[in-house]
Short mmCIF file of C-alpha atoms and ligand atoms in Angstrom, two decimals:
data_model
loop_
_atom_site.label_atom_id
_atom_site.label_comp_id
_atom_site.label_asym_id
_atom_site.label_seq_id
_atom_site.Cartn_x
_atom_site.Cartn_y
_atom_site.Cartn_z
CA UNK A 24 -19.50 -16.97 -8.12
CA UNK A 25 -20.15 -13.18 -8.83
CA UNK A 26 -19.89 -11.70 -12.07
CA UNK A 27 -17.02 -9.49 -12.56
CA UNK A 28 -18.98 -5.83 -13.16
CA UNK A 29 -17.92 -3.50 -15.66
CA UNK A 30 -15.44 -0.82 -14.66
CA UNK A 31 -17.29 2.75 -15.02
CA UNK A 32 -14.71 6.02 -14.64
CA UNK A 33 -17.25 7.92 -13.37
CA UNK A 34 -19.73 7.44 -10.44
CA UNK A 35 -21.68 9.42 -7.61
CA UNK A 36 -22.71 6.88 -5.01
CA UNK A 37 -21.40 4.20 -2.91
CA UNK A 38 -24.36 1.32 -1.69
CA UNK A 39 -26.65 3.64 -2.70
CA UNK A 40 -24.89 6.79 -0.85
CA UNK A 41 -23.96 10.12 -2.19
CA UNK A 42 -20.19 10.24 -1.77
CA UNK A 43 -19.65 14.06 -1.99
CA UNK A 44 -21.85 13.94 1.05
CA UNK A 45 -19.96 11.10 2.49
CA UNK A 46 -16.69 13.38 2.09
CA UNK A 47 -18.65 16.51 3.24
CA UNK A 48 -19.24 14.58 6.20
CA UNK A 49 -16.55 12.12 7.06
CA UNK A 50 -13.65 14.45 4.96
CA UNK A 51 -11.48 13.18 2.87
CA UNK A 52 -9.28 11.04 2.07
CA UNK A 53 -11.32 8.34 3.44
CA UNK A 54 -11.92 4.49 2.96
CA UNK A 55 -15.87 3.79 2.16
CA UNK A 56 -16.78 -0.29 2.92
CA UNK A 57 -19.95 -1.46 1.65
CA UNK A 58 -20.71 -4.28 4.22
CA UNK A 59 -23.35 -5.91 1.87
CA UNK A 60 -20.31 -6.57 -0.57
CA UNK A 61 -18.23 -8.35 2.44
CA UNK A 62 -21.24 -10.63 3.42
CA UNK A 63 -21.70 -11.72 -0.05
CA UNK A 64 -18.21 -12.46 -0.47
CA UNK A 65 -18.88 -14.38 2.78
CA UNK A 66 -21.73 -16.47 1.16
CA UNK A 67 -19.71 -17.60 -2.24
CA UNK A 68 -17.86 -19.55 0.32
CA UNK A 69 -20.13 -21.36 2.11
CA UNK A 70 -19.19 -24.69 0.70
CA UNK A 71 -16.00 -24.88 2.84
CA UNK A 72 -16.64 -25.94 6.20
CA UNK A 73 -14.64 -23.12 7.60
CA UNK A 74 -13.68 -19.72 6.16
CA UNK A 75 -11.19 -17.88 8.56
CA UNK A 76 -10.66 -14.52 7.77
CA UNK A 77 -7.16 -13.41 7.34
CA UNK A 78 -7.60 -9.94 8.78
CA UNK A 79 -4.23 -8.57 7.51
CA UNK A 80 -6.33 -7.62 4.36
CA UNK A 81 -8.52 -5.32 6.56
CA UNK A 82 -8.40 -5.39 10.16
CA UNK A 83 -10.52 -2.70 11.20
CA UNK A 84 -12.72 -4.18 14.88
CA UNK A 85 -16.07 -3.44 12.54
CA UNK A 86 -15.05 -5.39 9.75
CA UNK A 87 -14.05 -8.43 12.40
CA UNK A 88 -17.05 -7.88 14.03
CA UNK A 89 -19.25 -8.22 10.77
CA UNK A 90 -17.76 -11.13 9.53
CA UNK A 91 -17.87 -13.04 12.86
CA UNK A 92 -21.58 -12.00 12.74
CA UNK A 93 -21.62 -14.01 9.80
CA UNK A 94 -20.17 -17.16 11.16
CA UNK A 95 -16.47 -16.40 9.67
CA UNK A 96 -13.40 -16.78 12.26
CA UNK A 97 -10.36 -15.47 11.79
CA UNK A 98 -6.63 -15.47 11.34
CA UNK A 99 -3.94 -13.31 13.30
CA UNK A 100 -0.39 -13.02 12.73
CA UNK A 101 0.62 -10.88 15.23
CA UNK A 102 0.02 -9.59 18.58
CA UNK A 103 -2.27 -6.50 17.60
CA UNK A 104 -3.98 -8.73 15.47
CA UNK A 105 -4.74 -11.43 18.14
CA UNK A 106 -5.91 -7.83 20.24
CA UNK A 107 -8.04 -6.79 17.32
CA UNK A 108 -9.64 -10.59 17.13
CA UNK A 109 -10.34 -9.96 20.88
CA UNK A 110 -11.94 -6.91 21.02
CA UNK A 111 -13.94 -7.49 17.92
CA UNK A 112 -15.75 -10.83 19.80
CA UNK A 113 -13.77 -13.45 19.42
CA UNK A 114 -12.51 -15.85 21.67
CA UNK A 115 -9.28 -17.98 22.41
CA UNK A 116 -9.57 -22.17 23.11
CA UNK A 117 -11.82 -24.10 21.11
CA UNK A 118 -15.52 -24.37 21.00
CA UNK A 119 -17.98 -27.10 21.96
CA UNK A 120 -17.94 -27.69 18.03
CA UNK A 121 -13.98 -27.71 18.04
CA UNK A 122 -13.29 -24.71 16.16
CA UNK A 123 -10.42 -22.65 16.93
CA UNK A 124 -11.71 -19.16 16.53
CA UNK A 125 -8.56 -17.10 16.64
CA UNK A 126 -5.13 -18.83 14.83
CA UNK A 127 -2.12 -17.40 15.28
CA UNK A 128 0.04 -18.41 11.86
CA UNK A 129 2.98 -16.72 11.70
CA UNK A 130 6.86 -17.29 10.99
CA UNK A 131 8.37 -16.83 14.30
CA UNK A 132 6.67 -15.60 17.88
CA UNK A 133 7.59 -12.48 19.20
CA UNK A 134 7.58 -12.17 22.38
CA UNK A 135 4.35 -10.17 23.14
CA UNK A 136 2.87 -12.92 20.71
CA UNK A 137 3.92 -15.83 22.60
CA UNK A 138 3.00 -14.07 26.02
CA UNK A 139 -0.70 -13.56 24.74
CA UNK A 140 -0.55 -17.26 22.63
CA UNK A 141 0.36 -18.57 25.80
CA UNK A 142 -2.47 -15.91 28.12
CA UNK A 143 -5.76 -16.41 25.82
CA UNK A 144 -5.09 -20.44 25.07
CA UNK A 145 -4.17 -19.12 20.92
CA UNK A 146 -4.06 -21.98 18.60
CA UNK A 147 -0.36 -21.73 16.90
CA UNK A 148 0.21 -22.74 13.69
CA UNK A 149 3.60 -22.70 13.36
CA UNK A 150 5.73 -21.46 10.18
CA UNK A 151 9.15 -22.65 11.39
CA UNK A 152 10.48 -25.19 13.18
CA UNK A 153 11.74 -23.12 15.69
CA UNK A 154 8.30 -22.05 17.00
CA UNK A 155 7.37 -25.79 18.04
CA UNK A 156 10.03 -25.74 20.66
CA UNK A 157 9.44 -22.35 21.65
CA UNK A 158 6.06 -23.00 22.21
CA UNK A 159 6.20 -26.44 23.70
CA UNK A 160 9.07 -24.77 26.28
CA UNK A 161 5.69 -22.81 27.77
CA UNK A 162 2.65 -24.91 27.29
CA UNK A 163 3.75 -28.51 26.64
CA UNK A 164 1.26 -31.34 25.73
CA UNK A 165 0.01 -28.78 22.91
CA UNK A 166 -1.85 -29.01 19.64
CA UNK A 167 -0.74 -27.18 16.83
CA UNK A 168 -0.71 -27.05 12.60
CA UNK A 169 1.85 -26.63 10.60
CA UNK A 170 2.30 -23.84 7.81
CA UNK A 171 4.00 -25.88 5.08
CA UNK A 172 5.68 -24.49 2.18
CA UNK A 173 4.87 -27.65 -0.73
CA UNK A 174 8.15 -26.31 -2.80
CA UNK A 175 6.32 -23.72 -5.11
CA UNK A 176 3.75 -20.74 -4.92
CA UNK A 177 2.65 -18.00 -7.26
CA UNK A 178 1.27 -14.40 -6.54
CA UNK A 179 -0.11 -11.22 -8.61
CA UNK A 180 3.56 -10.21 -7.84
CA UNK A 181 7.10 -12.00 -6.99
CA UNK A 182 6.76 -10.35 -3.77
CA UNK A 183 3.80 -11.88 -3.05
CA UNK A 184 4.62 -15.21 -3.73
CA UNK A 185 4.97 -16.99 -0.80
CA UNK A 186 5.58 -20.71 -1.66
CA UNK A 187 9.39 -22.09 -3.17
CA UNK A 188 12.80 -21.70 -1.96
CA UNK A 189 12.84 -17.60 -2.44
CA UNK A 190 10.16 -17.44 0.35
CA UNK A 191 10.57 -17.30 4.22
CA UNK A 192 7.20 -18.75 4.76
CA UNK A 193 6.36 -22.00 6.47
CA UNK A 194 8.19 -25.30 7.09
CA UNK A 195 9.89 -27.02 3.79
CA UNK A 196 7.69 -29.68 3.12
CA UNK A 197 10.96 -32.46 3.33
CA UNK A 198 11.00 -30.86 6.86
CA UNK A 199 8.28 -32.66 8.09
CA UNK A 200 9.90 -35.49 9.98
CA UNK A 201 11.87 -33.38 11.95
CA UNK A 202 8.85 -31.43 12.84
CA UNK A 203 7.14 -34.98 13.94
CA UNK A 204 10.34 -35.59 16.10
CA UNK A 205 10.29 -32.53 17.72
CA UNK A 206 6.52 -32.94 18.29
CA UNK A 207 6.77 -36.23 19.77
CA UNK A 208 9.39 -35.14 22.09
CA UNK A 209 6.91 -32.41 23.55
CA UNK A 210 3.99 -34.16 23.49
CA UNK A 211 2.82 -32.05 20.49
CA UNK A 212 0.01 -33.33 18.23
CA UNK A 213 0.06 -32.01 14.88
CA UNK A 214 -3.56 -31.64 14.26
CA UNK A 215 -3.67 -29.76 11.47
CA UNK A 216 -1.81 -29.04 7.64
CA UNK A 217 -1.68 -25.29 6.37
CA UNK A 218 -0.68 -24.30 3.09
CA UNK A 219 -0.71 -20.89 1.77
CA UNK A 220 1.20 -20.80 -2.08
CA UNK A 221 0.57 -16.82 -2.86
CA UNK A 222 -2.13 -13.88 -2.99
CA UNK A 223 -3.79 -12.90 -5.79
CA UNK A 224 -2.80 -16.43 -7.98
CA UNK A 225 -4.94 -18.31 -10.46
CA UNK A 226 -7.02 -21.59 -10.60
CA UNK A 227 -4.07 -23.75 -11.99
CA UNK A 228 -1.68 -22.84 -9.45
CA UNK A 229 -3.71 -23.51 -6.24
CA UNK A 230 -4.60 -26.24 -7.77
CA UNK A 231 -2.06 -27.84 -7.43
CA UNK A 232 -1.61 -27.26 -3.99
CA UNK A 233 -4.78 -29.67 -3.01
CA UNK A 234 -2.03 -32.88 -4.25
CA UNK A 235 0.95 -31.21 -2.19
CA UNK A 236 -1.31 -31.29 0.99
CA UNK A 237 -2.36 -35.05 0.46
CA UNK A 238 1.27 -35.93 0.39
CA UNK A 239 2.12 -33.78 3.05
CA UNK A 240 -1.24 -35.56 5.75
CA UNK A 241 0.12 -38.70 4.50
CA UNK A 242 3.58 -38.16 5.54
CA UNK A 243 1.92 -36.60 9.32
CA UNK A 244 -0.66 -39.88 9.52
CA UNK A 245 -3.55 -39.39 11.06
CA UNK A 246 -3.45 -37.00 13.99
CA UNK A 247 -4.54 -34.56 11.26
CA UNK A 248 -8.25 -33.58 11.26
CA UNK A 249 -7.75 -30.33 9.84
CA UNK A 250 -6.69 -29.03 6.43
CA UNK A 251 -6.26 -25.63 5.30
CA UNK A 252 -5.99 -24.16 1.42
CA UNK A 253 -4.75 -20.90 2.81
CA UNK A 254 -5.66 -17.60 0.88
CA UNK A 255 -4.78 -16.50 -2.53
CA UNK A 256 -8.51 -16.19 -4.01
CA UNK A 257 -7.75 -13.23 -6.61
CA UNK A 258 -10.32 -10.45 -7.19
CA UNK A 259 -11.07 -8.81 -10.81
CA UNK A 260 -9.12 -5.37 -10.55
CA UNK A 261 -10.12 -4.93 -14.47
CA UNK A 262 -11.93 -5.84 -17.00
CA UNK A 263 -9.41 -8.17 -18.30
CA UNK A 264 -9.15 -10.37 -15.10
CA UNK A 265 -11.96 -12.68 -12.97
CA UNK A 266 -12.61 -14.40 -10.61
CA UNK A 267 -11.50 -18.08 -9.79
CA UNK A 268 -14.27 -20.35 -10.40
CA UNK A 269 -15.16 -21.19 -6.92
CA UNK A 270 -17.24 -24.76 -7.42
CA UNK A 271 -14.30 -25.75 -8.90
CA UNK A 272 -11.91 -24.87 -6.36
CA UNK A 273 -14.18 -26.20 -3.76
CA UNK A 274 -14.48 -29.55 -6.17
CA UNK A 275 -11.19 -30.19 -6.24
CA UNK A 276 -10.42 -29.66 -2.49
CA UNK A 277 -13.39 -31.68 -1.43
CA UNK A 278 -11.94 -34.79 -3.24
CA UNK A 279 -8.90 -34.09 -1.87
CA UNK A 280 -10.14 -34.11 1.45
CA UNK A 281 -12.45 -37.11 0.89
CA UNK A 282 -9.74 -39.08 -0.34
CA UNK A 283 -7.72 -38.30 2.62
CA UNK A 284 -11.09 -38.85 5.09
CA UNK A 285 -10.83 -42.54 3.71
CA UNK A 286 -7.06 -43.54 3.91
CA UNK A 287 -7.41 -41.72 7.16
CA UNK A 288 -10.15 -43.13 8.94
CA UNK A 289 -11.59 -40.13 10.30
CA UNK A 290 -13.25 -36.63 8.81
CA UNK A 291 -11.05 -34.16 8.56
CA UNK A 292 -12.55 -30.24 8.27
CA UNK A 293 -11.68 -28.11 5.25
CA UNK A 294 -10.68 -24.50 6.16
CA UNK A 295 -10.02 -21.98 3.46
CA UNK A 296 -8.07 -18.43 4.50
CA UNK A 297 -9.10 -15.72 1.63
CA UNK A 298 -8.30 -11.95 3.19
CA UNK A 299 -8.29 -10.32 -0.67
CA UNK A 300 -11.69 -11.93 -1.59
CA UNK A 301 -13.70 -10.85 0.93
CA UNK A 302 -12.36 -7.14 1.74
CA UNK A 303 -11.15 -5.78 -1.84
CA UNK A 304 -14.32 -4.82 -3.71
CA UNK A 305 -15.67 -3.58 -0.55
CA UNK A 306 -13.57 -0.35 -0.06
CA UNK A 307 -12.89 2.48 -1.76
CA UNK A 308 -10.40 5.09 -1.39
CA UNK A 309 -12.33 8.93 -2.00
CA UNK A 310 -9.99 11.63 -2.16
CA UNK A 311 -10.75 14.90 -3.30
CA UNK A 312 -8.75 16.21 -6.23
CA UNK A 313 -6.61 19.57 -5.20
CA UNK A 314 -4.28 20.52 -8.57
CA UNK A 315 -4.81 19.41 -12.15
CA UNK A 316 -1.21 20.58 -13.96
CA UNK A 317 0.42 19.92 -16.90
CA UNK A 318 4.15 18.78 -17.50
CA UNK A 319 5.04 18.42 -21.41
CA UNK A 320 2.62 15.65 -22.47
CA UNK A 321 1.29 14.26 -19.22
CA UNK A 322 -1.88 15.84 -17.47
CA UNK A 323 -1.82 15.32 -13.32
CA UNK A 324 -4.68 15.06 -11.08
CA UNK A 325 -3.38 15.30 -7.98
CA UNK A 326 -5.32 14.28 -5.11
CA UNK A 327 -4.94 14.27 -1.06
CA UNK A 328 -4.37 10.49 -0.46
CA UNK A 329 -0.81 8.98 -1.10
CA UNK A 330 1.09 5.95 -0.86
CA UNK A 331 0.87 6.53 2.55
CA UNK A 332 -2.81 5.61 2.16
CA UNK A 333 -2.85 3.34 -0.80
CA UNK A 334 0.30 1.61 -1.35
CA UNK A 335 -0.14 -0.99 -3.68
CA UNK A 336 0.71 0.86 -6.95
CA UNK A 337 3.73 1.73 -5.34
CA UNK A 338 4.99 -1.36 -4.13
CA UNK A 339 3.37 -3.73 -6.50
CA UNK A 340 3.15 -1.60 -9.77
CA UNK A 341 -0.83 -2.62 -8.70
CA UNK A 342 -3.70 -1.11 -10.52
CA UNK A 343 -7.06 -0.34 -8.97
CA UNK A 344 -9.93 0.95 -10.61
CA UNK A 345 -10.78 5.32 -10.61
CA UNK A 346 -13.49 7.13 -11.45
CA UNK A 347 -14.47 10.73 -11.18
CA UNK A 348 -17.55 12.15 -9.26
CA UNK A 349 -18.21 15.00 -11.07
CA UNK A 350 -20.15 17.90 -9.39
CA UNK A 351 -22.26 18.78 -11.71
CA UNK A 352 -23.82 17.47 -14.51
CA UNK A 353 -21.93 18.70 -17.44
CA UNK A 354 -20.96 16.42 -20.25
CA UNK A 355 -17.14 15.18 -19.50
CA UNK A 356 -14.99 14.20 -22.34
CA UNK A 357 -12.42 11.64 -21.38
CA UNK A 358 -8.60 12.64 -21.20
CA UNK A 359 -5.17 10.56 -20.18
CA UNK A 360 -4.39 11.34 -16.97
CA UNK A 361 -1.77 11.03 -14.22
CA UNK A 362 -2.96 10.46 -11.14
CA UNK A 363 -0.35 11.10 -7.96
CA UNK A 364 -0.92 12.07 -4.46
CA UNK A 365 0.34 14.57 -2.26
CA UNK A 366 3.68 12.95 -0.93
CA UNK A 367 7.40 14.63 -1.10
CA UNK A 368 8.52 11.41 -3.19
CA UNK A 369 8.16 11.15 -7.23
CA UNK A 370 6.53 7.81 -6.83
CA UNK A 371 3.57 8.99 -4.97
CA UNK A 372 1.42 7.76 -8.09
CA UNK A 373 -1.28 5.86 -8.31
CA UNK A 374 -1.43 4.98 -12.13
CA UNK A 375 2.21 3.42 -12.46
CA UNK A 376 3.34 -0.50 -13.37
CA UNK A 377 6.09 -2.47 -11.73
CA UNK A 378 9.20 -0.69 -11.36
CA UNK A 379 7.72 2.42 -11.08
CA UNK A 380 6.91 3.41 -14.86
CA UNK A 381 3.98 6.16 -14.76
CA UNK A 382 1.01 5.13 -16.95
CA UNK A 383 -1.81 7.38 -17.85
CA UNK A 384 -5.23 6.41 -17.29
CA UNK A 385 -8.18 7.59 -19.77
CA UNK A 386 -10.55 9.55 -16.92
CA UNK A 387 -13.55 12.34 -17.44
CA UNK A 388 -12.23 15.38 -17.57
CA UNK A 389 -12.29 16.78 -13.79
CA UNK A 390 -11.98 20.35 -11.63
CA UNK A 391 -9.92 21.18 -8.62
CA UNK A 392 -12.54 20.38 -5.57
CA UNK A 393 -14.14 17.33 -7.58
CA UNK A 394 -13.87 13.98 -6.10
CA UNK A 395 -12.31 11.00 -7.19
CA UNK A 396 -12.42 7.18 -6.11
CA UNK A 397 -9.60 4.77 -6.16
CA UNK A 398 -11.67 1.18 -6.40
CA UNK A 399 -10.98 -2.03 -5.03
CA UNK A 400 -9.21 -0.75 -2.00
CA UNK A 401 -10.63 -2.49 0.83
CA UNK A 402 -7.62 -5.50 1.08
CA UNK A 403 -4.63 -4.23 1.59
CA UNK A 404 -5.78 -0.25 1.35
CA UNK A 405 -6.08 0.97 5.08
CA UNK A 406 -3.79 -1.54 6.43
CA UNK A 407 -1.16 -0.70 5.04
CA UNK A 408 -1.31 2.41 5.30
CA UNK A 409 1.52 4.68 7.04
CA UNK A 410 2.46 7.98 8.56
CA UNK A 411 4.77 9.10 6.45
CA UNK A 412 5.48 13.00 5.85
CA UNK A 413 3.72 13.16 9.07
CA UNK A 414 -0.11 12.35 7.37
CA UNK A 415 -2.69 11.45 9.86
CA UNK A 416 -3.71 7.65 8.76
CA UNK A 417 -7.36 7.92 6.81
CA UNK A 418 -10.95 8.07 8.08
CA UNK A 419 -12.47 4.33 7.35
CA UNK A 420 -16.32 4.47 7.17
CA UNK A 421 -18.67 1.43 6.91
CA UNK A 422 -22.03 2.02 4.58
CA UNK A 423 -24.34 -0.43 6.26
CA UNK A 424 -28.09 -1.03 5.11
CA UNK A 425 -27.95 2.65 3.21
CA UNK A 426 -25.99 4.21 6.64
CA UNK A 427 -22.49 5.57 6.58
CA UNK A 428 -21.02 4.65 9.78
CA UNK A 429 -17.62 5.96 11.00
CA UNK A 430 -15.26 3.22 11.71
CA UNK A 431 -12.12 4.48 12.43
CA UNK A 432 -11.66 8.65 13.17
CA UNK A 433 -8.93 10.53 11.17
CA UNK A 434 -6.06 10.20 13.08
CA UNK A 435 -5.48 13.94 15.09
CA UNK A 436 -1.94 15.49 15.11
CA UNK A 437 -2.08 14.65 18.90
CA UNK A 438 -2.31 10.87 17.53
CA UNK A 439 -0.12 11.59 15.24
CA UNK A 440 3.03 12.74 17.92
CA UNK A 441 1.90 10.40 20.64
CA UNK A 442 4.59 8.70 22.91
CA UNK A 443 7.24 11.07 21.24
CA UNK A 444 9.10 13.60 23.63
CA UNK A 445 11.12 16.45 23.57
CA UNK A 446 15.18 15.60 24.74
CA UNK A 447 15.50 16.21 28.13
N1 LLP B 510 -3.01 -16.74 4.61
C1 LLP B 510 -1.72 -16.41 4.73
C2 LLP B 510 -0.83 -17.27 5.50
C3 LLP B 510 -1.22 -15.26 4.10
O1 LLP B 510 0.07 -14.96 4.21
C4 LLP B 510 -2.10 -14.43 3.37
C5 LLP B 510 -1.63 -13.20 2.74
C6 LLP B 510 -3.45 -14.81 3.29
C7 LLP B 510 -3.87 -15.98 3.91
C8 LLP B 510 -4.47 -14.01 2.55
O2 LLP B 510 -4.18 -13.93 1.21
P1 LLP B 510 -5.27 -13.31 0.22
O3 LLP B 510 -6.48 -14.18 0.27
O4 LLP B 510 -5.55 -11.93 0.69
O5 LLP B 510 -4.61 -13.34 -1.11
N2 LLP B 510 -0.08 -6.76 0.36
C9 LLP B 510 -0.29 -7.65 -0.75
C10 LLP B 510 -0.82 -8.99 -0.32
C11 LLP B 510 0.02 -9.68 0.74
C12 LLP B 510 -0.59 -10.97 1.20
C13 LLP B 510 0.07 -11.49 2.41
N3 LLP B 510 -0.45 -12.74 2.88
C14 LLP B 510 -1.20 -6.97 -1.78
O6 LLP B 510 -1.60 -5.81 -1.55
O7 LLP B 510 -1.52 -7.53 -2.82
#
C-alpha cells in the first residue's frame, strides 16, 4: 500500500518534467498523467485475481491501452465506452483462460449498447431485471452477472452512494429469485455476482459488502464462478485522509471467497473494479493563472480551466490538491486565496464545500501568467468534462519514462460546432 505523500502548494515538475514547458508546449489548460503512477496503482492490486478497470474514471484509448499492457481488463457502461475498450486492444468473448475482457455493467441497454453487446459477443452484467429479458430476446442460451444492490452503500458524497433504496443501481438483493426465474426461462446462467456499494468509501463499509455477497452466491447456488467487490477504493485527496489498507481488504475478500469455493464445490475468481484508485493521483489539471483581484476580504486567482474541465468541486463540494509553479525563484509568502475559473456562472470555483460555500485555500503568493496545478485530477477530471460556454474540452498529455506525450488534442472550434447547421 503506498504512503499517502505530503501535500506541497508549490511545485515545478511533473515525473520529472518541467511543467511551464509542458504548458509552453501542449498549452493550457491541460491534464498531465504520469503513467508510472497508474502502473503502480496497478501493482498494489495484484493480489486479486482480476482487476478490471472501470474506465469511466479516465477513459482516454492511452490510458486503456497502458493498463491492458499491464494485464488489467476493463469495464464499460456504455456504448462509447465498449468503442473506446475496442480501439484501445481489447477484445469481446472470452479467452482461452475464461476472462471476459470487456463487461458491459450498466442499468438498462440502450439501444446502440445492446446492438454492439449483441455484435462483439459483450459480457452483460445486468443492473435490472429488465435487461435479462432484453438480452435473452437477442442472444438466448446466454451467460451473464448480476449487479446487486446488498440494501446499503456509502460514498465520499450522497450522490455517490450507490447501494440502499435511494439508489437506481443494480438488482435488490430480495430480487434474486425472480432474476433466477427469468434466467431459467431463457436458458440464462448466472455466472457471476457484482456488487458495487459507493466511490470513494472506507474500509468498514466495503467491508461489509464481502458477507452481503456470500448470502447473495448462496441464494444463486453454484453456477457462480465469479465474484466481483466492485470499485470504491478511495484515494488520499489531503493530508487528513488515506488510503484503505489493501492486505486487509484483499484478506477479508479472500476468505470470503474461500469459504464460498468450499460450500460451492468449485473455485470461483475474485474480480475487483477500482476506476478512482488507479487514475486519480495520476493527473493533474495545469492551468495558467490570468487575473488575481480582490473583492472585500477574499483574494481570486482566476485561472483558464472551469467546471467545465474539473467538475468535482462543483458538484461534490470535492477538494483536490493546488500548488503554484512560480516562475522565478523569488521567496513566496503564503496568502488565502480563491481560486475560480473562467466560466459565466458564480460557482465556477474550485476551492468551495458542499452546497457551494467558497473556501479559501492558503497558496504562495502568485502573478498573472504563473501556473498553477489542480492535483489529483486524473479520475473523474477529463471525463467529465463538458463544453459549456462553448470551451473546447482540454489537451490530456501522458508523461511516460520522462516523455510528455499528447493524448488527446485540444478540441478546435471546428470540433467544437461539428454536426450543428445553420436553419434551412
Ligand atoms: N464500478 C461501478 C459499477 C461503478 O459505478 C463505479 C463508479 C466504479 C466501479 C468505480 O468506482 P471508483 O473505484 O472510481 O470509486 N464522479 C464521481 C464518482 C462517480 C463514480 C461512479 N461509479 C467523483 O468524481 O467522485
Amino acid at each position: 500500500m503506498p504512503t499517502p505523500g505530503t501535500f506541497s502548494t508549490s511545485r515545478q515538475d511533473i515525473a520529472g518534467v518541467s511543467i511551464a514547458e509542458i504548458a509552453q508546449q501542449f498549452g493550457t489548460p491541460a491534464f498531465v498523467y504520469d503513467a508510472a503512477v497508474i502502473v503502480e496503482r496497478i501493482e498494489d492490486l495484484e493480489a486479486f485475481d482480476l482487476i478490471r478497470y472501470a474506465q469511466k474514471a479516465c477513459s482516454n484509448i492511452a490510458v486503456l491501452d497502458l493498463v491492458r499492457r499491464h494485464g488489467v481488463v476493463v469495464d464499460a457502461v456504455s456504448a462509447g465506452e465498449i468503442h473506446r475498450a475496442l480501439r484501445a486492444g481489447y477484445q469481446g468473448g472470452v479467452t482461452a483462460e475464461g476472462v471476459h475482457e470487456i463487461v458491459y455493467t450498466a442499468d438498462i441497454f440502450d439501444a446502440d449498447a445492446l446492438e454492439l453487446v449483441i455484435e462483439h459477443d459483450i459480457h452483460v452484467n445486468c443492473g435490472s431485471p429488465d435487461m435479462i429479458d432484453q438480452l435473452a430476446a437477442r442472444k438466448p442460451g446466454a451467460e451473464i452477472t448480476l449487479r446487486l444492490n446488498p440494501g446499503f452503500g456509502h460514498g465520499h458524497s450522497q450522490k455517490t452512494n450507490t447501494g440502499g433504496q435511494q439508489s437506481k443501481h443494480g438488482i435488490w438483493y430480495e430480487q434474486i429469485e425472480d432474476c433466477k426465474q427469468r434466467a431459467a426461462q431463457y436458458g440464462i446462467t448466472i455466472t457471476g455476482l457484482h456488487m458495487h456499494i459507493g466511490s470513494g468509501t472506507d474500509l468498514e463499509h466495503l467491508a461489509q459488502v464481502c458477507g452481503a455477497m456470500q448470502q447473495a452466491v448462496r441464494k444463486v447456488g453454484n453456477s457462480v464462478t465469479t465474484i466481483s467487490a466492485g470499485g470504491g477504493l478511495p484515494v488520499p485527496y489531503n493530508a487528513d485522509q488515506s488510503y484503505v489498507d489493501l492486505e486487509k481488504y484483499f484478506a477479508l475478500w479472500d476468505e470470503a471467497r474461500k469459504e464460498l469455493e468450499a460450500e460451492q464445490g468449485h473455485s470461483i475468481q475474485l474480480e475487483i473494479e477500482p476506476g478512482r484508485y488507479l487514475a486519480a493521483e495520476s493527473g493533474n489539471l495545469v492551468t495558467e493563472i490570468r487575473a488575481i483581484k480582490r473583492m472585500g476580504e477574499n483574494m481570486f486567482y482566476l485561472v483558464d480551466a472551469g467546471f467545465n474541465n474539473l467538475a468535482r468541486p462543483i458538484m461534490y463540494g470535492a477538494y483536490h490538491p493546488i500548488s503554484v509553479v512560480a516562475g522565478d525563484e523569488s521567496p513566496r509568502e503564503e496568502v488565502d486565496v480563491v481560486v475560480g475559473g473562467p466560466l459565466c456562472e458564480s460557482g465556477d470555483i474550485f476551492t468551495q464545500e458542499e452546497g457551494g460555500f467558497v473556501s479559501q485555500r492558503s497558496l504562495p503568493q502568485a502573478e498573472v501568467g504563473e501556473y498553477l496545478v489542480l492535483e489529483c485530477a486524473g479520475a473523474y477530471g477529463s471525463v467529465m468534462g463538458s463544453n459549456y460556454n462553448s470551451k473546447p474540452l482540454a489537451a490530456e498529455v501522458m508523461i511516460v519514462d520522462g516523455q510528455p506525450q499528447l493524448i488527446r488534442q485540444r478540441q478546435s472550434y471546428d470540433d467544437l460546432m461539428r454536426g450543428e447547421r445553420l436553419l434551412d
